[in-house]
mmCIF file of C-alpha atoms in Angstrom:
data_model
loop_
_atom_site.group_PDB
_atom_site.id
_atom_site.type_symbol
_atom_site.label_atom_id
_atom_site.label_comp_id
_atom_site.label_asym_id
_atom_site.label_seq_id
_atom_site.Cartn_x
_atom_site.Cartn_y
_atom_site.Cartn_z
ATOM 1 C CA UNK A 371 0.000 0.000 0.000
ATOM 2 C CA UNK A 372 1.378 3.377 -1.006
ATOM 3 C CA UNK A 373 0.875 5.542 2.060
ATOM 4 C CA UNK A 374 1.431 9.192 2.735
ATOM 5 C CA UNK A 375 1.976 10.303 6.320
ATOM 6 C CA UNK A 376 0.383 13.566 7.369
ATOM 7 C CA UNK A 377 2.170 14.974 10.365
ATOM 8 C CA UNK A 378 1.852 18.469 11.719
ATOM 9 C CA UNK A 379 5.046 19.230 9.863
ATOM 10 C CA UNK A 380 3.715 17.982 6.569
ATOM 11 C CA UNK A 381 3.240 14.867 4.480
ATOM 12 C CA UNK A 382 6.080 12.416 4.709
ATOM 13 C CA UNK A 383 6.558 8.945 3.344
ATOM 14 C CA UNK A 384 5.598 6.079 5.560
ATOM 15 C CA UNK A 385 8.006 5.536 8.432
ATOM 16 C CA UNK A 386 9.449 9.062 8.690
ATOM 17 C CA UNK A 387 8.467 10.580 12.029
ATOM 18 C CA UNK A 388 11.420 12.807 12.850
ATOM 19 C CA UNK A 389 10.610 15.275 15.623
ATOM 20 C CA UNK A 390 7.003 14.222 16.163
ATOM 21 C CA UNK A 391 5.386 12.106 18.832
ATOM 22 C CA UNK A 392 2.382 10.149 17.638
ATOM 23 C CA UNK A 393 0.949 13.017 15.591
ATOM 24 C CA UNK A 394 0.024 10.954 12.566
ATOM 25 C CA UNK A 395 -2.754 10.287 10.150
ATOM 26 C CA UNK A 396 -2.525 8.071 7.092
ATOM 27 C CA UNK A 397 -3.861 8.561 3.585
ATOM 28 C CA UNK A 398 -3.973 5.432 1.473
ATOM 29 C CA UNK A 399 -3.829 5.907 -2.287
ATOM 30 C CA UNK A 400 -5.068 2.375 -2.769
ATOM 31 C CA UNK A 401 -8.178 2.607 -0.574
ATOM 32 C CA UNK A 402 -8.827 6.327 -0.950
ATOM 33 C CA UNK A 403 -9.422 6.733 2.783
ATOM 34 C CA UNK A 404 -7.882 8.209 5.896
ATOM 35 C CA UNK A 405 -7.010 5.650 8.550
ATOM 36 C CA UNK A 406 -6.235 5.976 12.271
ATOM 37 C CA UNK A 407 -6.633 9.230 14.138
ATOM 38 C CA UNK A 408 -4.292 12.158 14.315
ATOM 39 C CA UNK A 409 -2.775 12.453 17.744
ATOM 40 C CA UNK A 410 -1.732 15.531 19.665
ATOM 41 C CA UNK A 411 1.343 17.628 19.102
ATOM 42 C CA UNK A 412 4.122 16.769 21.536
ATOM 43 C CA UNK A 413 4.482 19.208 24.399
ATOM 44 C CA UNK A 414 8.020 20.186 23.412
ATOM 45 C CA UNK A 415 6.910 21.589 20.020
ATOM 46 C CA UNK A 416 5.640 25.080 20.818
ATOM 47 C CA UNK A 417 4.806 27.861 18.385
ATOM 48 C CA UNK A 418 7.222 30.793 18.226
ATOM 49 C CA UNK A 419 5.387 34.099 18.280
ATOM 50 C CA UNK A 420 2.125 32.538 19.420
ATOM 51 C CA UNK A 421 0.526 33.509 22.691
ATOM 52 C CA UNK A 422 -1.700 30.881 24.273
ATOM 53 C CA UNK A 423 -5.309 31.978 24.239
ATOM 54 C CA UNK A 424 -5.160 33.851 20.961
ATOM 55 C CA UNK A 425 -7.911 33.041 18.515
ATOM 56 C CA UNK A 426 -6.468 32.375 15.069
ATOM 57 C CA UNK A 427 -8.515 32.816 11.903
ATOM 58 C CA UNK A 428 -7.520 31.833 8.381
ATOM 59 C CA UNK A 429 -8.759 34.110 5.592
ATOM 60 C CA UNK A 430 -8.966 32.150 2.334
ATOM 61 C CA UNK A 431 -8.731 34.778 -0.412
ATOM 62 C CA UNK A 432 -9.558 34.334 -4.068
ATOM 63 C CA UNK A 433 -11.191 36.066 -7.014
ATOM 64 C CA UNK A 434 -14.513 34.317 -6.461
ATOM 65 C CA UNK A 435 -17.143 33.595 -9.047
ATOM 66 C CA UNK A 436 -20.826 34.333 -9.691
ATOM 67 C CA UNK A 437 -23.188 32.164 -7.697
ATOM 68 C CA UNK A 438 -26.029 32.737 -10.156
ATOM 69 C CA UNK A 439 -26.659 34.216 -13.593
ATOM 70 C CA UNK A 440 -27.645 37.515 -11.951
ATOM 71 C CA UNK A 441 -24.175 37.783 -10.420
ATOM 72 C CA UNK A 442 -22.311 37.544 -13.740
ATOM 73 C CA UNK A 443 -22.647 41.244 -14.637
ATOM 74 C CA UNK A 444 -21.367 42.616 -11.312
ATOM 75 C CA UNK A 445 -18.575 40.027 -11.342
ATOM 76 C CA UNK A 446 -17.352 41.135 -14.770
ATOM 77 C CA UNK A 447 -17.659 44.831 -13.934
ATOM 78 C CA UNK A 448 -15.525 44.266 -10.842
ATOM 79 C CA UNK A 449 -12.813 42.536 -12.846
ATOM 80 C CA UNK A 450 -12.642 45.121 -15.631
ATOM 81 C CA UNK A 451 -12.669 48.004 -13.140
ATOM 82 C CA UNK A 452 -9.654 46.614 -11.261
ATOM 83 C CA UNK A 453 -6.484 48.374 -12.354
ATOM 84 C CA UNK A 454 -4.392 45.711 -10.633
ATOM 85 C CA UNK A 455 -5.545 43.390 -13.438
ATOM 86 C CA UNK A 456 -5.993 45.675 -16.432
ATOM 87 C CA UNK A 457 -4.971 49.264 -16.950
ATOM 88 C CA UNK A 458 -7.250 50.687 -19.617
ATOM 89 C CA UNK A 459 -7.682 54.234 -20.912
ATOM 90 C CA UNK A 460 -10.876 55.709 -19.492
ATOM 91 C CA UNK A 461 -11.205 52.587 -17.363
ATOM 92 C CA UNK A 462 -14.496 53.556 -15.724
ATOM 93 C CA UNK A 463 -16.079 53.779 -19.161
ATOM 94 C CA UNK A 464 -14.164 51.192 -21.201
ATOM 95 C CA UNK A 465 -14.153 48.612 -18.409
ATOM 96 C CA UNK A 466 -17.926 48.772 -18.069
ATOM 97 C CA UNK A 467 -18.307 48.581 -21.845
ATOM 98 C CA UNK A 468 -16.139 45.441 -22.111
ATOM 99 C CA UNK A 469 -18.081 43.842 -19.257
ATOM 100 C CA UNK A 470 -21.396 44.720 -20.934
ATOM 101 C CA UNK A 471 -20.203 43.269 -24.243
ATOM 102 C CA UNK A 472 -19.203 39.989 -22.604
ATOM 103 C CA UNK A 473 -21.992 39.439 -20.093
ATOM 104 C CA UNK A 474 -24.395 37.467 -22.327
ATOM 105 C CA UNK A 475 -21.591 35.245 -23.632
ATOM 106 C CA UNK A 476 -20.303 34.526 -20.120
ATOM 107 C CA UNK A 477 -23.827 33.806 -18.871
ATOM 108 C CA UNK A 478 -24.187 31.196 -21.595
ATOM 109 C CA UNK A 479 -20.909 29.626 -20.547
ATOM 110 C CA UNK A 480 -21.962 29.451 -16.903
ATOM 111 C CA UNK A 481 -25.296 27.981 -17.988
ATOM 112 C CA UNK A 482 -23.366 25.052 -19.486
ATOM 113 C CA UNK A 483 -21.589 24.300 -16.205
ATOM 114 C CA UNK A 484 -24.628 24.449 -13.933
ATOM 115 C CA UNK A 485 -25.596 28.136 -13.923
ATOM 116 C CA UNK A 486 -22.896 29.495 -11.638
ATOM 117 C CA UNK A 487 -19.388 28.993 -10.341
ATOM 118 C CA UNK A 488 -18.657 26.122 -7.923
ATOM 119 C CA UNK A 489 -15.635 27.931 -6.481
ATOM 120 C CA UNK A 490 -17.334 28.906 -3.216
ATOM 121 C CA UNK A 491 -18.461 25.324 -2.609
ATOM 122 C CA UNK A 492 -14.963 23.995 -3.223
ATOM 123 C CA UNK A 493 -13.324 26.707 -1.094
ATOM 124 C CA UNK A 494 -15.599 25.879 1.817
ATOM 125 C CA UNK A 495 -14.919 22.158 1.421
ATOM 126 C CA UNK A 496 -11.192 22.914 1.451
ATOM 127 C CA UNK A 497 -11.532 25.165 4.489
ATOM 128 C CA UNK A 498 -13.609 22.608 6.412
ATOM 129 C CA UNK A 499 -11.068 19.878 5.792
ATOM 130 C CA UNK A 500 -8.117 22.151 6.501
ATOM 131 C CA UNK A 501 -9.269 23.334 9.937
ATOM 132 C CA UNK A 502 -10.175 19.812 11.045
ATOM 133 C CA UNK A 503 -6.606 18.717 10.360
ATOM 134 C CA UNK A 504 -5.197 21.901 11.910
ATOM 135 C CA UNK A 505 -7.129 21.372 15.135
ATOM 136 C CA UNK A 506 -5.515 17.950 15.501
ATOM 137 C CA UNK A 507 -2.054 19.030 14.383
ATOM 138 C CA UNK A 508 -1.930 22.250 16.407
ATOM 139 C CA UNK A 509 -4.090 21.974 19.531
ATOM 140 C CA UNK A 510 -2.316 24.970 21.083
ATOM 141 C CA UNK A 511 -3.944 27.240 18.494
ATOM 142 C CA UNK A 512 -7.233 25.319 18.202
ATOM 143 C CA UNK A 513 -10.027 25.720 17.437
ATOM 144 C CA UNK A 514 -9.113 27.196 14.083
ATOM 145 C CA UNK A 515 -11.667 29.028 12.005
ATOM 146 C CA UNK A 516 -11.544 29.819 8.330
ATOM 147 C CA UNK A 517 -13.250 32.654 6.499
ATOM 148 C CA UNK A 518 -13.854 32.978 2.766
ATOM 149 C CA UNK A 519 -13.079 36.383 1.264
ATOM 150 C CA UNK A 520 -13.599 36.875 -2.471
ATOM 151 C CA UNK A 521 -12.440 39.897 -4.429
ATOM 152 C CA UNK A 522 -15.363 40.378 -6.817
ATOM 153 C CA UNK A 523 -18.283 38.342 -5.436
ATOM 154 C CA UNK A 524 -19.900 37.321 -2.196
ATOM 155 C CA UNK A 525 -18.743 36.379 0.380
ATOM 156 C CA UNK A 526 -16.519 39.422 0.122
ATOM 157 C CA UNK A 527 -13.308 40.317 1.899
ATOM 158 C CA UNK A 528 -15.299 42.993 3.736
ATOM 159 C CA UNK A 529 -17.778 40.429 5.019
ATOM 160 C CA UNK A 530 -14.937 38.169 6.135
ATOM 161 C CA UNK A 531 -13.217 40.938 8.137
ATOM 162 C CA UNK A 532 -16.528 41.954 9.718
ATOM 163 C CA UNK A 533 -17.129 38.349 10.754
ATOM 164 C CA UNK A 534 -13.639 37.984 12.194
ATOM 165 C CA UNK A 535 -14.064 41.127 14.278
ATOM 166 C CA UNK A 536 -17.459 39.925 15.514
ATOM 167 C CA UNK A 537 -16.021 36.503 16.355
ATOM 168 C CA UNK A 538 -13.235 37.977 18.463
ATOM 169 C CA UNK A 539 -10.381 36.718 16.292
ATOM 170 C CA UNK A 540 -6.981 37.973 17.447
ATOM 171 C CA UNK A 541 -4.627 36.891 14.664
ATOM 172 C CA UNK A 542 -5.558 36.468 11.002
ATOM 173 C CA UNK A 543 -3.521 34.457 8.530
ATOM 174 C CA UNK A 544 -4.333 35.893 5.109
ATOM 175 C CA UNK A 545 -3.925 32.755 2.996
ATOM 176 C CA UNK A 546 -4.092 33.418 -0.735
ATOM 177 C CA UNK A 547 -5.633 30.601 -2.738
ATOM 178 C CA UNK A 548 -3.530 31.619 -5.745
ATOM 179 C CA UNK A 549 -0.505 29.410 -5.179
ATOM 180 C CA UNK A 550 1.649 31.476 -7.561
ATOM 181 C CA UNK A 551 1.866 35.164 -6.732
ATOM 182 C CA UNK A 552 0.810 37.932 -9.094
ATOM 183 C CA UNK A 553 0.060 41.550 -8.382
ATOM 184 C CA UNK A 554 -3.091 41.108 -10.454
ATOM 185 C CA UNK A 555 -4.446 38.314 -8.248
ATOM 186 C CA UNK A 556 -2.995 38.052 -4.745
ATOM 187 C CA UNK A 557 -1.794 41.657 -4.970
ATOM 188 C CA UNK A 558 -5.293 42.861 -5.842
ATOM 189 C CA UNK A 559 -6.740 40.896 -2.918
ATOM 190 C CA UNK A 560 -4.170 42.361 -0.539
ATOM 191 C CA UNK A 561 -4.883 45.893 -1.735
ATOM 192 C CA UNK A 562 -8.582 45.345 -1.089
ATOM 193 C CA UNK A 563 -7.758 43.863 2.309
ATOM 194 C CA UNK A 564 -5.735 46.979 3.195
ATOM 195 C CA UNK A 565 -8.689 49.203 2.317
ATOM 196 C CA UNK A 566 -11.196 47.084 4.213
ATOM 197 C CA UNK A 567 -9.185 46.600 7.392
ATOM 198 C CA UNK A 568 -8.364 50.309 7.599
ATOM 199 C CA UNK A 569 -12.080 51.109 7.374
ATOM 200 C CA UNK A 570 -13.375 48.395 9.697
ATOM 201 C CA UNK A 571 -10.490 48.074 12.153
ATOM 202 C CA UNK A 572 -8.950 51.536 12.563
ATOM 203 C CA UNK A 573 -7.633 50.614 16.030
ATOM 204 C CA UNK A 574 -5.817 47.599 14.581
ATOM 205 C CA UNK A 575 -7.413 45.053 16.872
ATOM 206 C CA UNK A 576 -6.549 42.313 14.416
ATOM 207 C CA UNK A 577 -2.951 41.159 14.004
ATOM 208 C CA UNK A 578 -2.107 39.942 10.486
ATOM 209 C CA UNK A 579 0.315 37.580 8.811
ATOM 210 C CA UNK A 580 0.409 36.421 5.210
ATOM 211 C CA UNK A 581 0.860 33.260 3.178
ATOM 212 C CA UNK A 582 1.350 34.841 -0.207
ATOM 213 C CA UNK A 583 2.751 32.012 -2.395
ATOM 214 C CA UNK A 584 3.154 28.261 -2.096
ATOM 215 C CA UNK A 585 3.525 26.981 -5.655
ATOM 216 C CA UNK A 586 6.486 24.684 -4.918
ATOM 217 C CA UNK A 587 5.307 23.216 -1.636
ATOM 218 C CA UNK A 588 6.088 19.490 -1.847
ATOM 219 C CA UNK A 589 2.591 18.367 -0.900
ATOM 220 C CA UNK A 590 1.011 20.579 -3.554
ATOM 221 C CA UNK A 591 3.484 19.207 -6.091
ATOM 222 C CA UNK A 592 2.573 15.664 -5.138
ATOM 223 C CA UNK A 593 -1.141 16.360 -5.523
ATOM 224 C CA UNK A 594 -0.677 17.932 -8.958
ATOM 225 C CA UNK A 595 1.510 15.002 -10.028
ATOM 226 C CA UNK A 596 -1.167 12.564 -8.868
ATOM 227 C CA UNK A 597 -3.791 14.267 -11.012
ATOM 228 C CA UNK A 598 -1.572 14.468 -14.103
ATOM 229 C CA UNK A 599 -0.280 10.914 -13.789
ATOM 230 C CA UNK A 600 -3.814 9.528 -13.452
ATOM 231 C CA UNK A 601 -4.775 10.913 -16.870
ATOM 232 C CA UNK A 602 -1.572 9.748 -18.553
ATOM 233 C CA UNK A 603 -2.170 6.223 -17.254
ATOM 234 C CA UNK A 604 -5.635 6.225 -18.864
ATOM 235 C CA UNK A 605 -4.232 6.762 -22.366
ATOM 236 C CA UNK A 606 -3.991 3.839 -24.798
ATOM 237 C CA UNK A 607 -0.633 2.088 -24.874
ATOM 238 C CA UNK A 608 0.388 3.411 -28.288
ATOM 239 C CA UNK A 609 0.195 7.081 -27.189
ATOM 240 C CA UNK A 610 0.700 6.841 -23.429
ATOM 241 C CA UNK A 611 4.343 7.886 -23.452
ATOM 242 C CA UNK A 612 4.271 10.339 -26.357
ATOM 243 C CA UNK A 613 1.162 12.444 -25.663
ATOM 244 C CA UNK A 614 2.179 16.028 -24.825
ATOM 245 C CA UNK A 615 1.239 17.366 -21.410
ATOM 246 C CA UNK A 616 0.068 20.980 -21.588
ATOM 247 C CA UNK A 617 0.306 22.726 -18.235
ATOM 248 C CA UNK A 618 -2.237 25.501 -18.647
ATOM 249 C CA UNK A 619 -2.293 28.666 -16.534
ATOM 250 C CA UNK A 620 -4.275 31.880 -16.674
ATOM 251 C CA UNK A 621 -2.500 34.385 -18.904
ATOM 252 C CA UNK A 622 -1.430 37.906 -17.959
ATOM 253 C CA UNK A 623 -1.346 41.144 -19.964
ATOM 254 C CA UNK A 624 2.194 41.713 -21.207
ATOM 255 C CA UNK A 625 2.434 45.093 -19.498
ATOM 256 C CA UNK A 626 2.068 43.278 -16.168
ATOM 257 C CA UNK A 627 4.827 40.852 -17.143
ATOM 258 C CA UNK A 628 7.044 43.720 -18.296
ATOM 259 C CA UNK A 629 6.934 45.473 -14.933
ATOM 260 C CA UNK A 630 8.511 42.376 -13.345
ATOM 261 C CA UNK A 631 5.503 40.554 -11.939
ATOM 262 C CA UNK A 632 6.814 37.191 -10.581
ATOM 263 C CA UNK A 633 3.817 35.103 -11.710
ATOM 264 C CA UNK A 634 5.367 33.724 -14.893
ATOM 265 C CA UNK A 635 8.497 32.537 -13.102
ATOM 266 C CA UNK A 636 6.488 31.046 -10.250
ATOM 267 C CA UNK A 637 4.151 29.122 -12.543
ATOM 268 C CA UNK A 638 7.220 27.842 -14.352
ATOM 269 C CA UNK A 639 8.644 26.772 -11.002
ATOM 270 C CA UNK A 640 5.518 24.760 -10.180
ATOM 271 C CA UNK A 641 5.678 23.073 -13.573
ATOM 272 C CA UNK A 642 9.352 22.193 -13.131
ATOM 273 C CA UNK A 643 8.729 20.585 -9.753
ATOM 274 C CA UNK A 644 5.688 18.650 -10.991
ATOM 275 C CA UNK A 645 7.598 17.381 -14.032
ATOM 276 C CA UNK A 646 10.470 16.321 -11.801
ATOM 277 C CA UNK A 647 8.037 14.336 -9.650
ATOM 278 C CA UNK A 648 6.428 12.785 -12.729
ATOM 279 C CA UNK A 649 9.854 11.770 -14.009
ATOM 280 C CA UNK A 650 10.582 10.150 -10.654
ATOM 281 C CA UNK A 651 7.399 8.103 -11.144
ATOM 282 C CA UNK A 652 8.396 7.066 -14.640
ATOM 283 C CA UNK A 653 6.120 9.465 -16.547
ATOM 284 C CA UNK A 654 8.372 10.771 -19.327
ATOM 285 C CA UNK A 655 5.895 12.547 -21.618
ATOM 286 C CA UNK A 656 7.032 15.785 -23.276
ATOM 287 C CA UNK A 657 5.402 18.923 -21.936
ATOM 288 C CA UNK A 658 4.859 22.630 -22.475
ATOM 289 C CA UNK A 659 3.566 25.526 -20.367
ATOM 290 C CA UNK A 660 0.736 27.378 -22.124
ATOM 291 C CA UNK A 661 -1.602 30.213 -21.191
ATOM 292 C CA UNK A 662 -5.368 30.642 -21.372
ATOM 293 C CA UNK A 663 -8.243 33.088 -20.773
ATOM 294 C CA UNK A 664 -6.876 36.227 -22.462
ATOM 295 C CA UNK A 665 -9.547 38.939 -22.772
ATOM 296 C CA UNK A 666 -9.754 42.552 -23.845
ATOM 297 C CA UNK A 667 -7.745 44.602 -26.336
ATOM 298 C CA UNK A 668 -4.317 44.302 -24.707
ATOM 299 C CA UNK A 669 -1.555 41.893 -25.721
ATOM 300 C CA UNK A 670 -1.380 38.865 -23.426
ATOM 301 C CA UNK A 671 1.255 36.298 -22.569
ATOM 302 C CA UNK A 672 1.459 33.302 -24.906
ATOM 303 C CA UNK A 673 1.497 30.737 -26.333
ATOM 304 C CA UNK A 674 -2.225 30.366 -25.840
ATOM 305 C CA UNK A 675 -3.459 26.913 -24.814
ATOM 306 C CA UNK A 676 -6.054 26.878 -27.602
ATOM 307 C CA UNK A 677 -3.425 27.624 -30.251
ATOM 308 C CA UNK A 678 -1.132 24.935 -28.854
ATOM 309 C CA UNK A 679 -3.890 22.319 -29.046
ATOM 310 C CA UNK A 680 -4.576 23.228 -32.669
ATOM 311 C CA UNK A 681 -0.871 23.125 -33.489
ATOM 312 C CA UNK A 682 -0.270 19.679 -32.025
ATOM 313 C CA UNK A 683 -3.370 18.331 -33.732
ATOM 314 C CA UNK A 684 -2.191 19.541 -37.127
ATOM 315 C CA UNK A 685 1.229 17.973 -36.470
ATOM 316 C CA UNK A 686 -0.268 14.532 -36.102
ATOM 317 C CA UNK A 687 -0.638 14.136 -32.342
ATOM 318 C CA UNK A 688 -3.814 12.237 -31.495
ATOM 319 C CA UNK A 689 -3.548 12.403 -27.687
ATOM 320 C CA UNK A 690 -2.959 15.276 -25.291
ATOM 321 C CA UNK A 691 -3.244 15.832 -21.536
ATOM 322 C CA UNK A 692 -4.204 19.295 -20.239
ATOM 323 C CA UNK A 693 -3.246 20.050 -16.631
ATOM 324 C CA UNK A 694 -4.637 23.217 -14.982
ATOM 325 C CA UNK A 695 -1.531 24.242 -13.038
ATOM 326 C CA UNK A 696 -2.562 27.663 -11.686
ATOM 327 C CA UNK A 697 -6.036 26.603 -10.530
ATOM 328 C CA UNK A 698 -6.757 24.386 -7.531
ATOM 329 C CA UNK A 699 -10.567 24.423 -7.786
ATOM 330 C CA UNK A 700 -12.897 23.800 -10.664
ATOM 331 C CA UNK A 701 -14.514 26.915 -12.089
ATOM 332 C CA UNK A 702 -15.293 28.349 -15.506
ATOM 333 C CA UNK A 703 -11.690 28.166 -16.750
ATOM 334 C CA UNK A 704 -11.589 24.409 -16.168
ATOM 335 C CA UNK A 705 -15.195 23.287 -16.590
ATOM 336 C CA UNK A 706 -16.032 25.390 -19.630
ATOM 337 C CA UNK A 707 -12.817 26.624 -21.207
ATOM 338 C CA UNK A 708 -10.607 23.550 -20.817
ATOM 339 C CA UNK A 709 -13.339 20.895 -20.919
ATOM 340 C CA UNK A 710 -15.928 22.178 -23.365
ATOM 341 C CA UNK A 711 -14.317 24.867 -25.514
ATOM 342 C CA UNK A 712 -10.872 23.325 -25.843
ATOM 343 C CA UNK A 713 -12.347 19.836 -26.008
ATOM 344 C CA UNK A 714 -14.144 20.900 -29.185
ATOM 345 C CA UNK A 715 -10.950 22.501 -30.488
ATOM 346 C CA UNK A 716 -9.066 19.252 -29.861
ATOM 347 C CA UNK A 717 -11.690 17.150 -31.651
ATOM 348 C CA UNK A 718 -11.641 19.464 -34.681
ATOM 349 C CA UNK A 719 -7.824 19.236 -34.742
ATOM 350 C CA UNK A 720 -7.938 15.441 -34.868
ATOM 351 C CA UNK A 721 -6.993 14.778 -31.262
ATOM 352 C CA UNK A 722 -9.053 11.721 -30.368
ATOM 353 C CA UNK A 723 -7.781 11.345 -26.804
ATOM 354 C CA UNK A 724 -8.044 14.745 -25.122
ATOM 355 C CA UNK A 725 -7.648 14.355 -21.364
ATOM 356 C CA UNK A 726 -7.956 16.986 -18.666
ATOM 357 C CA UNK A 727 -6.430 16.403 -15.241
ATOM 358 C CA UNK A 728 -8.935 16.812 -12.452
ATOM 359 C CA UNK A 729 -8.697 19.958 -10.362
ATOM 360 C CA UNK A 730 -7.514 19.405 -6.809
ATOM 361 C CA UNK A 731 -10.867 20.419 -5.283
ATOM 362 C CA UNK A 732 -11.362 18.291 -2.127
ATOM 363 C CA UNK A 733 -8.667 15.720 -2.946
ATOM 364 C CA UNK A 734 -7.473 14.607 0.527
ATOM 365 C CA UNK A 735 -3.716 15.007 -0.108
ATOM 366 C CA UNK A 736 -4.425 18.580 -1.235
ATOM 367 C CA UNK A 737 -6.484 19.310 1.881
ATOM 368 C CA UNK A 738 -3.582 17.933 3.893
ATOM 369 C CA UNK A 739 -1.250 20.270 1.992
ATOM 370 C CA UNK A 740 -3.349 23.303 2.941
ATOM 371 C CA UNK A 741 -3.269 22.260 6.596
ATOM 372 C CA UNK A 742 0.490 21.706 6.513
ATOM 373 C CA UNK A 743 1.145 25.081 4.896
ATOM 374 C CA UNK A 744 -0.848 26.920 7.561
ATOM 375 C CA UNK A 745 0.601 24.836 10.372
ATOM 376 C CA UNK A 746 4.155 25.509 9.193
ATOM 377 C CA UNK A 747 3.317 29.213 9.142
ATOM 378 C CA UNK A 748 2.131 29.064 12.752
ATOM 379 C CA UNK A 749 5.012 26.994 14.084
ATOM 380 C CA UNK A 750 7.554 29.203 12.308
ATOM 381 C CA UNK A 751 6.213 32.245 14.153
ATOM 382 C CA UNK A 752 4.046 33.779 11.400
ATOM 383 C CA UNK A 753 6.993 34.665 9.139
ATOM 384 C CA UNK A 754 6.844 37.269 6.409
ATOM 385 C CA UNK A 755 7.824 36.397 2.864
ATOM 386 C CA UNK A 756 10.820 38.381 1.688
ATOM 387 C CA UNK A 757 9.376 38.133 -1.818
ATOM 388 C CA UNK A 758 6.181 39.868 -0.708
ATOM 389 C CA UNK A 759 8.171 42.764 0.735
ATOM 390 C CA UNK A 760 10.134 43.295 -2.495
ATOM 391 C CA UNK A 761 8.486 45.639 -5.032
ATOM 392 C CA UNK A 762 8.498 44.857 -8.728
ATOM 393 C CA UNK A 763 11.249 46.657 -10.627
ATOM 394 C CA UNK A 764 8.689 48.406 -12.820
ATOM 395 C CA UNK A 765 6.120 51.077 -11.936
ATOM 396 C CA UNK A 766 4.159 50.537 -8.735
ATOM 397 C CA UNK A 767 0.785 52.013 -7.827
ATOM 398 C CA UNK A 768 0.543 54.176 -4.692
ATOM 399 C CA UNK A 769 -1.963 51.689 -3.265
ATOM 400 C CA UNK A 770 0.411 48.762 -3.692
ATOM 401 C CA UNK A 771 3.157 50.726 -1.930
ATOM 402 C CA UNK A 772 0.815 51.456 1.004
ATOM 403 C CA UNK A 773 -0.198 47.816 1.215
ATOM 404 C CA UNK A 774 3.404 46.653 1.253
ATOM 405 C CA UNK A 775 4.234 49.119 4.041
ATOM 406 C CA UNK A 776 1.337 47.766 6.100
ATOM 407 C CA UNK A 777 2.462 44.181 5.516
ATOM 408 C CA UNK A 778 6.013 45.113 6.582
ATOM 409 C CA UNK A 779 4.673 46.733 9.767
ATOM 410 C CA UNK A 780 2.658 43.619 10.590
ATOM 411 C CA UNK A 781 5.733 41.482 9.949
ATOM 412 C CA UNK A 782 7.763 43.595 12.373
ATOM 413 C CA UNK A 783 5.087 43.182 15.063
ATOM 414 C CA UNK A 784 5.046 39.421 14.610
ATOM 415 C CA UNK A 785 8.829 39.233 14.672
ATOM 416 C CA UNK A 786 9.015 41.259 17.889
ATOM 417 C CA UNK A 787 6.623 38.788 19.508
ATOM 418 C CA UNK A 788 8.653 35.745 18.498
#
């Protein structure tokens, strides 16, 4: 039986228990179940920077998605009004116009995947599983509570901060659900968080720390490799080892890339680690990193996933595996764009075996990864990422500079308490 050990320090292979006393839970790939119960953290493993009695909340931040057809318009207007994503001339006017032009098309796409986005359901499933594991792994900081804060839809970041204040939370871990950092995703969420917390918590009752990127965490890599390998193994023998793997990520406008945004490098890092793990498992398929979901009049990062599928079809490939590498939950980019739209593109290009790796969703090893990432953050004394404190070399908005200063101040407070 291939077993993965979840300890408070992370997933380890069976038999590795260094530094931990009975704090174990087992995930079996063969049975698809957890076995045994997770014990308690040994008394000699305290948390630096943590004061007993503090109530810790975990804010799970993401873009969000429309719950219903009626939410599609406001969702699009929020995206195209956000200058952290797109900088348009006359943005208040042009952004609304682009959203208006796209709303009927996007409604039709959501109608084909059930009428709305499942991202809130998956985020809550991930949060539920994460805090259950955290409570067992870190009883000193239990009970843990998670809060969902979306940038453009309900439940909003504002609602999450209001709820944390009402619940008497002392320390908030702002945990981005974008595993690779970009100023247009995590950065936009953090800017909104700065605005909200200054309005709702002017006396700074809440202490903050930040998990801003985790795209090479070994447990995340293992979960992605599991999903990719599963699809490769389903291919017929004659194409199993030659089918290209396309790691597909959401594209960025080139002006964001040009200012030095780290997203492209970080996505590439995730891909490199996943490929290394696949190679270790004997999966030797060729691969490429491609980009999807470009919208609007600006030039976007390529090559586009759709164009790559067409290209490989015309070159005689009859099998292809698409792996969403910048998404951890199913939503419109996976369920409609990769499955339906690109599935049709693949069929028209002569690709008879078009496979899409499942999103991580509530996959138990991924839930365990989330718990390990947060637990490591707690036990390490709520550390600040040096990457988060470094500005891009290109132009920076005044709001982003203010947000970074606030994050640095919070980091100094946490460090002084360690």
